[in-house]
Short mmCIF file of the C-alpha atoms (twelve columns), coordinates in Angstrom:
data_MODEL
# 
_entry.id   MODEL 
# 
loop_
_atom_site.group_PDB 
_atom_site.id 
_atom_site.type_symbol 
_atom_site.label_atom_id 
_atom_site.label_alt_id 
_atom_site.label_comp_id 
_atom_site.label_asym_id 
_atom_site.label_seq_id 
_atom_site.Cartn_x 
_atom_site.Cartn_y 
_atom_site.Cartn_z 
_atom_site.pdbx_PDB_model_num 
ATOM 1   C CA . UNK A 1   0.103   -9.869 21.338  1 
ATOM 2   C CA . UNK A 2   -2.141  -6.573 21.133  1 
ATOM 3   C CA . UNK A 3   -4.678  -6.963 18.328  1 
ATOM 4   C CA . UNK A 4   -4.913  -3.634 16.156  1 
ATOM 5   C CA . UNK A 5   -7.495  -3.400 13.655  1 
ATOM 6   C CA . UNK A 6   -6.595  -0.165 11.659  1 
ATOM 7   C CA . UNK A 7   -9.286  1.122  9.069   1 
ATOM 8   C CA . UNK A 8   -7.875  3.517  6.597   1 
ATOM 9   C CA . UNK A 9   -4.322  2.767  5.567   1 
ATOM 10  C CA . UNK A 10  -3.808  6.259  2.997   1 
ATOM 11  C CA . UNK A 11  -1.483  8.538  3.126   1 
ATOM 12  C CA . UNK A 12  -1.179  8.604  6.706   1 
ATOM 13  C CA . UNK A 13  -2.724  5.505  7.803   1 
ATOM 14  C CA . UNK A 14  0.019   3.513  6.583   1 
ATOM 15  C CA . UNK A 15  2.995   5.049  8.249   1 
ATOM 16  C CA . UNK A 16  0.781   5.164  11.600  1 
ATOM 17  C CA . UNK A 17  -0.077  1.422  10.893  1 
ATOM 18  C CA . UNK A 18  3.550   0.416  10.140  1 
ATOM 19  C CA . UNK A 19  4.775   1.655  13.530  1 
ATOM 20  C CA . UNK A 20  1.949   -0.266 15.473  1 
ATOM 21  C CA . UNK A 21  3.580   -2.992 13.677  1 
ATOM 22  C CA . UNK A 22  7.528   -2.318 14.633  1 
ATOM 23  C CA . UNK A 23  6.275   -1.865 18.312  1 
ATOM 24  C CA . UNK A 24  4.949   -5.876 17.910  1 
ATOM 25  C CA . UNK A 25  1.066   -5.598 17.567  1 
ATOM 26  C CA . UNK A 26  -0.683  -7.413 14.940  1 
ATOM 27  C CA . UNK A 27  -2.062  -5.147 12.477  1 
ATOM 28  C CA . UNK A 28  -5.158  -6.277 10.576  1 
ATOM 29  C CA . UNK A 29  -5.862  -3.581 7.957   1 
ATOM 30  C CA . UNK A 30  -8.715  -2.653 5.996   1 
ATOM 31  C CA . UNK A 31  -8.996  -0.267 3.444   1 
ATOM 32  C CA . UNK A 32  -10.923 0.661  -0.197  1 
ATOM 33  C CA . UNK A 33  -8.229  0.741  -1.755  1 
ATOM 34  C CA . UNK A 34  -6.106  -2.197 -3.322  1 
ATOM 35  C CA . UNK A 35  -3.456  -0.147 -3.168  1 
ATOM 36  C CA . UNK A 36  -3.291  1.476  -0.020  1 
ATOM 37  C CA . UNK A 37  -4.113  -2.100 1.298   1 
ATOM 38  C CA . UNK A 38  -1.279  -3.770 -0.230  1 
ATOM 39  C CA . UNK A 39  1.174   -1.051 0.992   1 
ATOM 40  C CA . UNK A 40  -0.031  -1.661 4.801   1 
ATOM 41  C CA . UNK A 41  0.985   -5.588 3.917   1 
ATOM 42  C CA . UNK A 42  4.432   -4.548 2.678   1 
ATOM 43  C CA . UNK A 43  4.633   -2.864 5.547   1 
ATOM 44  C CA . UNK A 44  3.573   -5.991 8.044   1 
ATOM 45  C CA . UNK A 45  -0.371  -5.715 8.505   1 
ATOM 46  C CA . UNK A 46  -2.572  -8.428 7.496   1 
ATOM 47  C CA . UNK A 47  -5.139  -7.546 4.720   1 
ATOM 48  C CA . UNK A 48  -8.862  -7.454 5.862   1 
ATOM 49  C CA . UNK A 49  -11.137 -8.260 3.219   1 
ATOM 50  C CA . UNK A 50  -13.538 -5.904 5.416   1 
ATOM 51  C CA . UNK A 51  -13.940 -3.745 8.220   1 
ATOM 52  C CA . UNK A 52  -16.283 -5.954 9.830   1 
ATOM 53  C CA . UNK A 53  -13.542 -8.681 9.611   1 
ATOM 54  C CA . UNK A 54  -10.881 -6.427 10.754  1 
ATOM 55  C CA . UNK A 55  -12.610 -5.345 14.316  1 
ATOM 56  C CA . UNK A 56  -13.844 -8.881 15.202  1 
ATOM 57  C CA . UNK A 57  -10.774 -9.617 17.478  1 
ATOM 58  C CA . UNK A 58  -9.287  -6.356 18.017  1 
ATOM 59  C CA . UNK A 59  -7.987  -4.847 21.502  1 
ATOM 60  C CA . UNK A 60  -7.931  -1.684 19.826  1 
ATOM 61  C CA . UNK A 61  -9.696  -0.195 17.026  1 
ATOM 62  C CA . UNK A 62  -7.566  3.038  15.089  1 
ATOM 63  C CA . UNK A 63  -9.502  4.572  12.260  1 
ATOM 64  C CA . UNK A 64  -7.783  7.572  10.056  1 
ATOM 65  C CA . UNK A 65  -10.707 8.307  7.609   1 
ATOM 66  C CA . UNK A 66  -11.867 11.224 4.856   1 
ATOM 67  C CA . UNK A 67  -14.581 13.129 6.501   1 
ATOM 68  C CA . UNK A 68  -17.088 13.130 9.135   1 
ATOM 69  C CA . UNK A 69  -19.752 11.522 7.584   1 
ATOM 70  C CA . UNK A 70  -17.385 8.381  6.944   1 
ATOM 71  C CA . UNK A 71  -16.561 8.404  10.415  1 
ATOM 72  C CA . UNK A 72  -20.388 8.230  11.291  1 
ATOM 73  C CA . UNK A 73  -20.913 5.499  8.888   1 
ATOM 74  C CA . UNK A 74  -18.088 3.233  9.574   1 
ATOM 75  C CA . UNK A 75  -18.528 3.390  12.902  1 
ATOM 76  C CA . UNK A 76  -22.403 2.830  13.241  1 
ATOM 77  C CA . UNK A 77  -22.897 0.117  10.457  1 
ATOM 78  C CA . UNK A 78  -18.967 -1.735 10.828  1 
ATOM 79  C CA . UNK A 79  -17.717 -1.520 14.296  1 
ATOM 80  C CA . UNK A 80  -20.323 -1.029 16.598  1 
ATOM 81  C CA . UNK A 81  -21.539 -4.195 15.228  1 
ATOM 82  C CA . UNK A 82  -19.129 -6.184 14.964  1 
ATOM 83  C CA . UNK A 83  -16.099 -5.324 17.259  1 
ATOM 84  C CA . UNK A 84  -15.826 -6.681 21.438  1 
ATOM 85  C CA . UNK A 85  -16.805 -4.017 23.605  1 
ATOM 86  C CA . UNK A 86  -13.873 -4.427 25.373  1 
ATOM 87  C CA . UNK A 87  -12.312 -3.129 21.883  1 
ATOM 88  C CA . UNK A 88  -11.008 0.819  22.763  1 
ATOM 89  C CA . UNK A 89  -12.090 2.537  19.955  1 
ATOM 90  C CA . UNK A 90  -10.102 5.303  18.754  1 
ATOM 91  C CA . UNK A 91  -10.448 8.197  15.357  1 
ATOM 92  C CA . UNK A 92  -7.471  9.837  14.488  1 
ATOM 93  C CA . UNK A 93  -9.005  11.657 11.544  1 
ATOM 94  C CA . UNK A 94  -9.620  15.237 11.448  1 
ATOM 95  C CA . UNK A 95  -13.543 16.149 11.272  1 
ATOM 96  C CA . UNK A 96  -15.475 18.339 12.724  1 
ATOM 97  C CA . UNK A 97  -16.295 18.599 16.739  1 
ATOM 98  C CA . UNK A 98  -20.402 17.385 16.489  1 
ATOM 99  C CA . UNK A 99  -19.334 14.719 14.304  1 
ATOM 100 C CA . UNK A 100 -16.969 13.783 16.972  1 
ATOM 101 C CA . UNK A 101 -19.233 13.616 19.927  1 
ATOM 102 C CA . UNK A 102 -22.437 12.339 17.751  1 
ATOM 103 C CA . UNK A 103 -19.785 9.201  17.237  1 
ATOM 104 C CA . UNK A 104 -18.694 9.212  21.067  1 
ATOM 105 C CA . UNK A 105 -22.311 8.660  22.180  1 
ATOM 106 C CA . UNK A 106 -23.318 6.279  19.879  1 
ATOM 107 C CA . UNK A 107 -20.209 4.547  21.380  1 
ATOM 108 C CA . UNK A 108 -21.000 4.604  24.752  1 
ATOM 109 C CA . UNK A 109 -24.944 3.906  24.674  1 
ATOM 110 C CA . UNK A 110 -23.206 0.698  22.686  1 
ATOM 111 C CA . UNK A 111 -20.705 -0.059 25.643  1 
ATOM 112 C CA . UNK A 112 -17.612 0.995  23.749  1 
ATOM 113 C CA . UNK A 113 -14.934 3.628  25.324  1 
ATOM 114 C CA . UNK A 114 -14.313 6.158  22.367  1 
ATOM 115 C CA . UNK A 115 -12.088 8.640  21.733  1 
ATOM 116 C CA . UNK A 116 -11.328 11.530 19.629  1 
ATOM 117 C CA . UNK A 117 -7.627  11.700 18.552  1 
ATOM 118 C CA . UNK A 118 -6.570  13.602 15.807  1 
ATOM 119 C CA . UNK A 119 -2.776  14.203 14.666  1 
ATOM 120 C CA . UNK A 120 -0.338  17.199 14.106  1 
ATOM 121 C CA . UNK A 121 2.537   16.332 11.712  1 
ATOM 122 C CA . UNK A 122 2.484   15.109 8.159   1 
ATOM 123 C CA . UNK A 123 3.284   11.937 6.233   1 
ATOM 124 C CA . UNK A 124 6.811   11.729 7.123   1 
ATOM 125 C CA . UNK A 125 5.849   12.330 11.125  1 
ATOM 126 C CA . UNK A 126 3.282   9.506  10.580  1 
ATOM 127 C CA . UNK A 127 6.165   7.360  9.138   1 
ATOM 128 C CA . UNK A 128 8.245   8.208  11.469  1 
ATOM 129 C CA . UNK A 129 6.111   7.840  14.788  1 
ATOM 130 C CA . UNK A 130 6.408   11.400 15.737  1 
ATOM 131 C CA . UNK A 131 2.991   12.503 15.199  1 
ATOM 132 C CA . UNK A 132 1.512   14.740 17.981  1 
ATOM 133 C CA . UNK A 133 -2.085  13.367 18.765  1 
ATOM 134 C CA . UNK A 134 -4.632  15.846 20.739  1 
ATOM 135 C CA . UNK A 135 -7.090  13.311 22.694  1 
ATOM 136 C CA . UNK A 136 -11.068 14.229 23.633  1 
ATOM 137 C CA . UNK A 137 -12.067 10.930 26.242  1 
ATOM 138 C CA . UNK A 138 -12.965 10.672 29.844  1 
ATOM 139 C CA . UNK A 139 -9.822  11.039 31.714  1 
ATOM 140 C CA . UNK A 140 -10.071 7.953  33.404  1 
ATOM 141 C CA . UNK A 141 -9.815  6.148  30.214  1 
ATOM 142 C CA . UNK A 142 -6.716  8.953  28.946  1 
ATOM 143 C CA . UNK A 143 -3.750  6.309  30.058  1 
ATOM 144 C CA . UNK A 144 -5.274  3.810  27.933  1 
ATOM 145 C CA . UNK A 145 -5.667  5.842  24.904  1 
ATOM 146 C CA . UNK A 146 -1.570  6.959  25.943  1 
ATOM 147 C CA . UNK A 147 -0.606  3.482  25.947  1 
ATOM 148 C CA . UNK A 148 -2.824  2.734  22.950  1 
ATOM 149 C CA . UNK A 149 -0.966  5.785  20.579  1 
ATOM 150 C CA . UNK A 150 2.451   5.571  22.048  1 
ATOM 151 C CA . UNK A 151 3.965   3.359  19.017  1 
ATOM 152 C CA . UNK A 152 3.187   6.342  16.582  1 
ATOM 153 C CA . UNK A 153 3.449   9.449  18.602  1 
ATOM 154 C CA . UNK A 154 6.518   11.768 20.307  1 
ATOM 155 C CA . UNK A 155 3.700   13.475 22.049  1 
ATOM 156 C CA . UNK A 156 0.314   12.783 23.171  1 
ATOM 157 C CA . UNK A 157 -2.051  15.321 24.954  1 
ATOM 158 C CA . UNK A 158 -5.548  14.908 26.763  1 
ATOM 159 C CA . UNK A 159 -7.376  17.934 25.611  1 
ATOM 160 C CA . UNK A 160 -10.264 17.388 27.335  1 
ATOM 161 C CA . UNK A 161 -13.450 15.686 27.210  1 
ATOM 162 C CA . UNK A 162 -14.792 13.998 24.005  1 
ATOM 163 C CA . UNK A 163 -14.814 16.144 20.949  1 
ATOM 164 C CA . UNK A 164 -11.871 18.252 22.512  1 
ATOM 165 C CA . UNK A 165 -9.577  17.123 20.323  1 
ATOM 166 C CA . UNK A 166 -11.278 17.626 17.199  1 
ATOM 167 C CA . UNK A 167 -11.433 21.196 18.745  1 
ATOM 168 C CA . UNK A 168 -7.843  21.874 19.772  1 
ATOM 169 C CA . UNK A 169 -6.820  20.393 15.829  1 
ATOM 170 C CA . UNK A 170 -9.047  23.044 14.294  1 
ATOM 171 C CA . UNK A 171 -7.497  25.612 16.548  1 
ATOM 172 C CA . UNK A 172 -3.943  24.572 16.303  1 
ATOM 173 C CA . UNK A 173 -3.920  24.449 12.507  1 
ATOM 174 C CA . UNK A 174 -5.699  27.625 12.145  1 
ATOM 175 C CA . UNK A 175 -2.798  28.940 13.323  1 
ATOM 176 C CA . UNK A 176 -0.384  27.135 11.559  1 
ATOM 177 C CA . UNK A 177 -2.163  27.917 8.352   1 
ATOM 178 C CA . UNK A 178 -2.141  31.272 9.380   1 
ATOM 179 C CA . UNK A 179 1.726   31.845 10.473  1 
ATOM 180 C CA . UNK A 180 3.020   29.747 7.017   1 
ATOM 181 C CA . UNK A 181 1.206   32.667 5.154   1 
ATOM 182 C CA . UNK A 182 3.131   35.258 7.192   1 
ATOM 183 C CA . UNK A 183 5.999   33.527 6.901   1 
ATOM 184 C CA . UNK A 184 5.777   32.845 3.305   1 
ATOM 185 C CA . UNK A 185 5.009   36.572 2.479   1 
ATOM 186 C CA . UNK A 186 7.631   37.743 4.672   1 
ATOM 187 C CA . UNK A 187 10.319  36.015 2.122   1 
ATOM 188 C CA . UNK A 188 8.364   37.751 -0.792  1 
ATOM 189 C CA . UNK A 189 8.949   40.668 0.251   1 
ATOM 190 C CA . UNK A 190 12.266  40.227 1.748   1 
ATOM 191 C CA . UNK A 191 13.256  38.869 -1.968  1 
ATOM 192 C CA . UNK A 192 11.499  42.369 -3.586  1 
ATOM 193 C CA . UNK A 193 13.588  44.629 -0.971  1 
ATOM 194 C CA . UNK A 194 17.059  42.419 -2.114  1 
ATOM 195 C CA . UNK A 195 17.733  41.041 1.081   1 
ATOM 196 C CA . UNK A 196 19.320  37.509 0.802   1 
ATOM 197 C CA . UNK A 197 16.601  34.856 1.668   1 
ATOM 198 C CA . UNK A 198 18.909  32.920 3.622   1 
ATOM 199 C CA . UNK A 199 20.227  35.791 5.571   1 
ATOM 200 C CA . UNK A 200 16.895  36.489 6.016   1 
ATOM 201 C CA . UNK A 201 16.107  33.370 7.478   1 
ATOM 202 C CA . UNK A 202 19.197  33.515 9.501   1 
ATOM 203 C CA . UNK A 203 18.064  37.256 11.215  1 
ATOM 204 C CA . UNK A 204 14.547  35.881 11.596  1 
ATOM 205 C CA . UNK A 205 14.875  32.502 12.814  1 
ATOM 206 C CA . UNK A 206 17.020  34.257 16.102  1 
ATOM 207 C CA . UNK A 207 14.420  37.010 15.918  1 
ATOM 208 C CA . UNK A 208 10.753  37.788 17.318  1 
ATOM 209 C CA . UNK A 209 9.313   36.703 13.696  1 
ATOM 210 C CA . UNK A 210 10.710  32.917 15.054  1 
ATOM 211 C CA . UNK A 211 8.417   30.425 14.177  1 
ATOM 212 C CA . UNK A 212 7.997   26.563 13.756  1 
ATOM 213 C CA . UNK A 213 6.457   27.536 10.469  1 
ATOM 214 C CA . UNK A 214 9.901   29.428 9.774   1 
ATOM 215 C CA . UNK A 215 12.824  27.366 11.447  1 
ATOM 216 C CA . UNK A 216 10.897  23.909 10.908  1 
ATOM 217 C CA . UNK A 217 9.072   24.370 7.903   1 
ATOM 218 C CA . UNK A 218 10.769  26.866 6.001   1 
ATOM 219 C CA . UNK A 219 8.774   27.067 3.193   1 
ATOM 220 C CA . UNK A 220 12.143  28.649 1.017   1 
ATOM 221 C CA . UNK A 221 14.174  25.673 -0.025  1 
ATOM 222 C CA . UNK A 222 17.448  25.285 1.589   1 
ATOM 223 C CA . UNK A 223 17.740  26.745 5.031   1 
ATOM 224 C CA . UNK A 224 15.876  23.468 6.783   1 
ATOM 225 C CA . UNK A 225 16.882  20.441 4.696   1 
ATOM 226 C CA . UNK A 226 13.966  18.283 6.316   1 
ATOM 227 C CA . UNK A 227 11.234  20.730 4.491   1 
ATOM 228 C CA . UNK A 228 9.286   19.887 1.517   1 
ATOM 229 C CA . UNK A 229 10.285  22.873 -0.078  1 
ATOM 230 C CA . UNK A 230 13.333  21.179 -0.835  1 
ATOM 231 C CA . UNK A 231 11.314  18.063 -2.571  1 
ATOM 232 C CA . UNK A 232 9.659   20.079 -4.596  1 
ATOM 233 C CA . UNK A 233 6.844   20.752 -1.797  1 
ATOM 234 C CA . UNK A 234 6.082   16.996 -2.685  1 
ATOM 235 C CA . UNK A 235 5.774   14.128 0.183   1 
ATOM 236 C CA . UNK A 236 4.669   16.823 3.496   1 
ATOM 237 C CA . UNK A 237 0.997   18.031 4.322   1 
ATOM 238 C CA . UNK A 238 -1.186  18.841 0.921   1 
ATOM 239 C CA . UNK A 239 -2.972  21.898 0.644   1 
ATOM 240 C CA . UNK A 240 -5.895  20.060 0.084   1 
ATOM 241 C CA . UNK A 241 -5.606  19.219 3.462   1 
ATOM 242 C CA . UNK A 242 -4.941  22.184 5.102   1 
ATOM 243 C CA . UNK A 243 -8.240  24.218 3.107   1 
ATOM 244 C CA . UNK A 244 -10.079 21.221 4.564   1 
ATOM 245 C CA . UNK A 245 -8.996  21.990 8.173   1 
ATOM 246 C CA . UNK A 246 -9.619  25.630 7.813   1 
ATOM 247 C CA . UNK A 247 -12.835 25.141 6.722   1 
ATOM 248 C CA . UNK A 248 -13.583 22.885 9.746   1 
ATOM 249 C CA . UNK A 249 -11.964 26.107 11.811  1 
ATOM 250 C CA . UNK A 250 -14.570 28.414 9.827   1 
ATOM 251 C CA . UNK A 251 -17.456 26.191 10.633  1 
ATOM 252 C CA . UNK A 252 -16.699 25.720 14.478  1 
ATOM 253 C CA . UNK A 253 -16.357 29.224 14.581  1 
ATOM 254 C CA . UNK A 254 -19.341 30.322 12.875  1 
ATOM 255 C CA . UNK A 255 -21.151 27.997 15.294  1 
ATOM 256 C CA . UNK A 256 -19.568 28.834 18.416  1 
ATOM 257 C CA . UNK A 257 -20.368 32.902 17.505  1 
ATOM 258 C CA . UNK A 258 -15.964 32.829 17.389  1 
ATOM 259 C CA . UNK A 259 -14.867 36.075 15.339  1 
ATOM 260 C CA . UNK A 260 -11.665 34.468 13.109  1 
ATOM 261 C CA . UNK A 261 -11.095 37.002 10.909  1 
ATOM 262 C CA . UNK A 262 -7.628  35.984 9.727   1 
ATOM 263 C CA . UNK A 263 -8.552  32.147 9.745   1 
ATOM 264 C CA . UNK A 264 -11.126 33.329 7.175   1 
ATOM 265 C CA . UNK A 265 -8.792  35.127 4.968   1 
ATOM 266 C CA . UNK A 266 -6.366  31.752 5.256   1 
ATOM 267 C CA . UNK A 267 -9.146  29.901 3.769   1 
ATOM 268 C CA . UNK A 268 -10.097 32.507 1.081   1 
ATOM 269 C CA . UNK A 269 -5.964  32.017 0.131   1 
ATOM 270 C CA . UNK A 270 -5.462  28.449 0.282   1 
ATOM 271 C CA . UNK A 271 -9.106  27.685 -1.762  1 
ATOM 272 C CA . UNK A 272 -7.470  30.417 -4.267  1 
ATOM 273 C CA . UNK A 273 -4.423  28.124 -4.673  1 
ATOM 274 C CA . UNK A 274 -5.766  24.559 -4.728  1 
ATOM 275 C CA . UNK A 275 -8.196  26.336 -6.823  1 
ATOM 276 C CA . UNK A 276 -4.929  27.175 -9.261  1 
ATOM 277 C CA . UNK A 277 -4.654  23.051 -9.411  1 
ATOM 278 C CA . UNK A 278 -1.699  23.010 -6.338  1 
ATOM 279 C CA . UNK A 279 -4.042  21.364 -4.012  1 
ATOM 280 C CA . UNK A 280 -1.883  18.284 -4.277  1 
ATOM 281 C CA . UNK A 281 1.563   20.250 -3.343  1 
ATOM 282 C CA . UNK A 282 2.652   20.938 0.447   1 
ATOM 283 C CA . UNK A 283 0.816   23.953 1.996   1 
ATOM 284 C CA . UNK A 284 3.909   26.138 2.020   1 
ATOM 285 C CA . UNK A 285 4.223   25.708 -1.734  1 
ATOM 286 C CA . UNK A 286 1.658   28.664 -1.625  1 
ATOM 287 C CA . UNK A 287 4.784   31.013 -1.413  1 
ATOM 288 C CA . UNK A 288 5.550   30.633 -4.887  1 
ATOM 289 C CA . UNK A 289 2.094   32.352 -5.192  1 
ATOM 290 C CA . UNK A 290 2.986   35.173 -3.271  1 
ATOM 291 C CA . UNK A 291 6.293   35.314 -5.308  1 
ATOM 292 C CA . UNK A 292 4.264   35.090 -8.845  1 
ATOM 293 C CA . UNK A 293 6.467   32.524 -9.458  1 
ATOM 294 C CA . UNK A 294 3.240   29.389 -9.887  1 
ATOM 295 C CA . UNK A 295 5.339   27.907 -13.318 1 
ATOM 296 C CA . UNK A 296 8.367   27.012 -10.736 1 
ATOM 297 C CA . UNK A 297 5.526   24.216 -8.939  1 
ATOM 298 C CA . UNK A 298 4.721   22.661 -12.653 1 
ATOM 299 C CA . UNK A 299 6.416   19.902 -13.566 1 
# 
């Protein structure tokens, strides 16, 4: 049976560690919290009373962390100390690129394979086993990282070398941040000129303003059933999150001389509303901003 160690069972980590589970791995699990730990178990991982604990056998190592600077320290103090080298080591969160590759080559001067993995989809892709994971390794080592991801993904990509997929994540939801805010005050002002949403939706969704952010994600409740917007914006991918990612795009382009001048206004909006106190809401909540309708996400 594949050993799995999985460090960081949130939000996301627990959906991603279920389905390693359903596809017959054993999971061991760590994580800070009691909670979050004791979901994984529901779930069918066994509890890790550390990381250090949770690497010592693993074939594979998945962790699905906060920032970059956890990623750093887990890695260099937990599990390039204590996992096999034979362990392929694998960091699904989303940080930024130098982070990434500062990881990688700590890594390999350790004799570990690393890889840079990052996901596109939310918590119910992650419980689902449809995320969409964007990998930065040597492509040698790409089928093994394939094989490795397959039990939570509908698509994995090799991006590139290491740090690639940190890179194409930053890109990719720049411009989903971007095209939700389009689509979002599209329906504002389609609602202003009297036009029925749905119609709306109905024109636009066959029309050259078609877009996943539009016919997958429709941020107005009731044209796409499967959208937050019709859970209240609860239960899809926070706000929070997204500001975080478009900062990361901000910061990689500022340091790679990249002019993103509509990634930067995305940021300036979505800091304004988690700033408001909706950081905790789906991203595409922000249209009841650009409706001046915020008292309709209380409650």
């Amino acid at each position: 049976m594949t050993r799995v160690a999985f460090i960081g069972v949130g939000n996301m980590g627990a959906g991603m560690a279920s389905n390693q589970v359903k596809a017959g791995r054993h999971v061991a699990a760590f994580d800070l919290s009691a909670a979050a730990l004791d979901k994984a178990v529901a779930h069918g991982c066994s509890p890790s009373a550390s990381v250090a604990e949770a690497v010592k056998d693993a074939d594979i190592v998945i962790t699905m962390l906060p920032a970059g600077k956890h990623v750093r320290e887990v890695y260099e103090k937990d599990i390039l100390l204590n996992a096999p080298t034979t362990a392929l080591l694998i960091d699904c969160s989303t940080i930024d690129v130098d982070s990434a590759r500062a990881v990688g080559a700590m890594a390999k001067a350790a004799g570990f394979r690393f890889g840079d993995a990052p996901v596109s989809g939310g918590i119910m892709a992650a419980e689902g086993g449809t995320l969409a994971f964007m990998v930065g390794c040597e492509e040698d080592d790409y089928p093994a990282y394939e094989e490795a991801l397959k039990p939570m993904a509908r698509a994995v990509f090799h991006a590139g070398d290491l740090g690639s997929g940190q890179a194409a994540k930053i890109c990719n939801n720049m411009l989903l941040g971007v095209s939700m805010l389009g689509v979002c005050e599209s329906f504002a002002l389609a609602e202003k000129l009297g036009l029925d949403p749905t119609k709306f939706f109905d024109i636009a969704s066959k029309s050259s303003g078609q877009c996943w952010s539009l016919t997958t994600y429709c941020p107005w409740p009731g044209p796409v059933e499967s959208a937050p917007s019709n859970r209240g914006y609860e239960g899809g991918f926070l706000t929070a999150l997204m500001l975080k990612d478009l900062k990361l795009a901000q910061d990689a382009a500022s340091k790679a001389g990249a002019t993103t001048p509509m990634g930067n206004q995305a940021e300036a909006l979505y800091a304004m509303f988690d700033g408001l106190g909706f950081g905790q809401k789906d991203f595409s909540a922000v249209l009841q901003l650009m409706r001046g309708k915020l008292d309709e996400l209380v409650g």
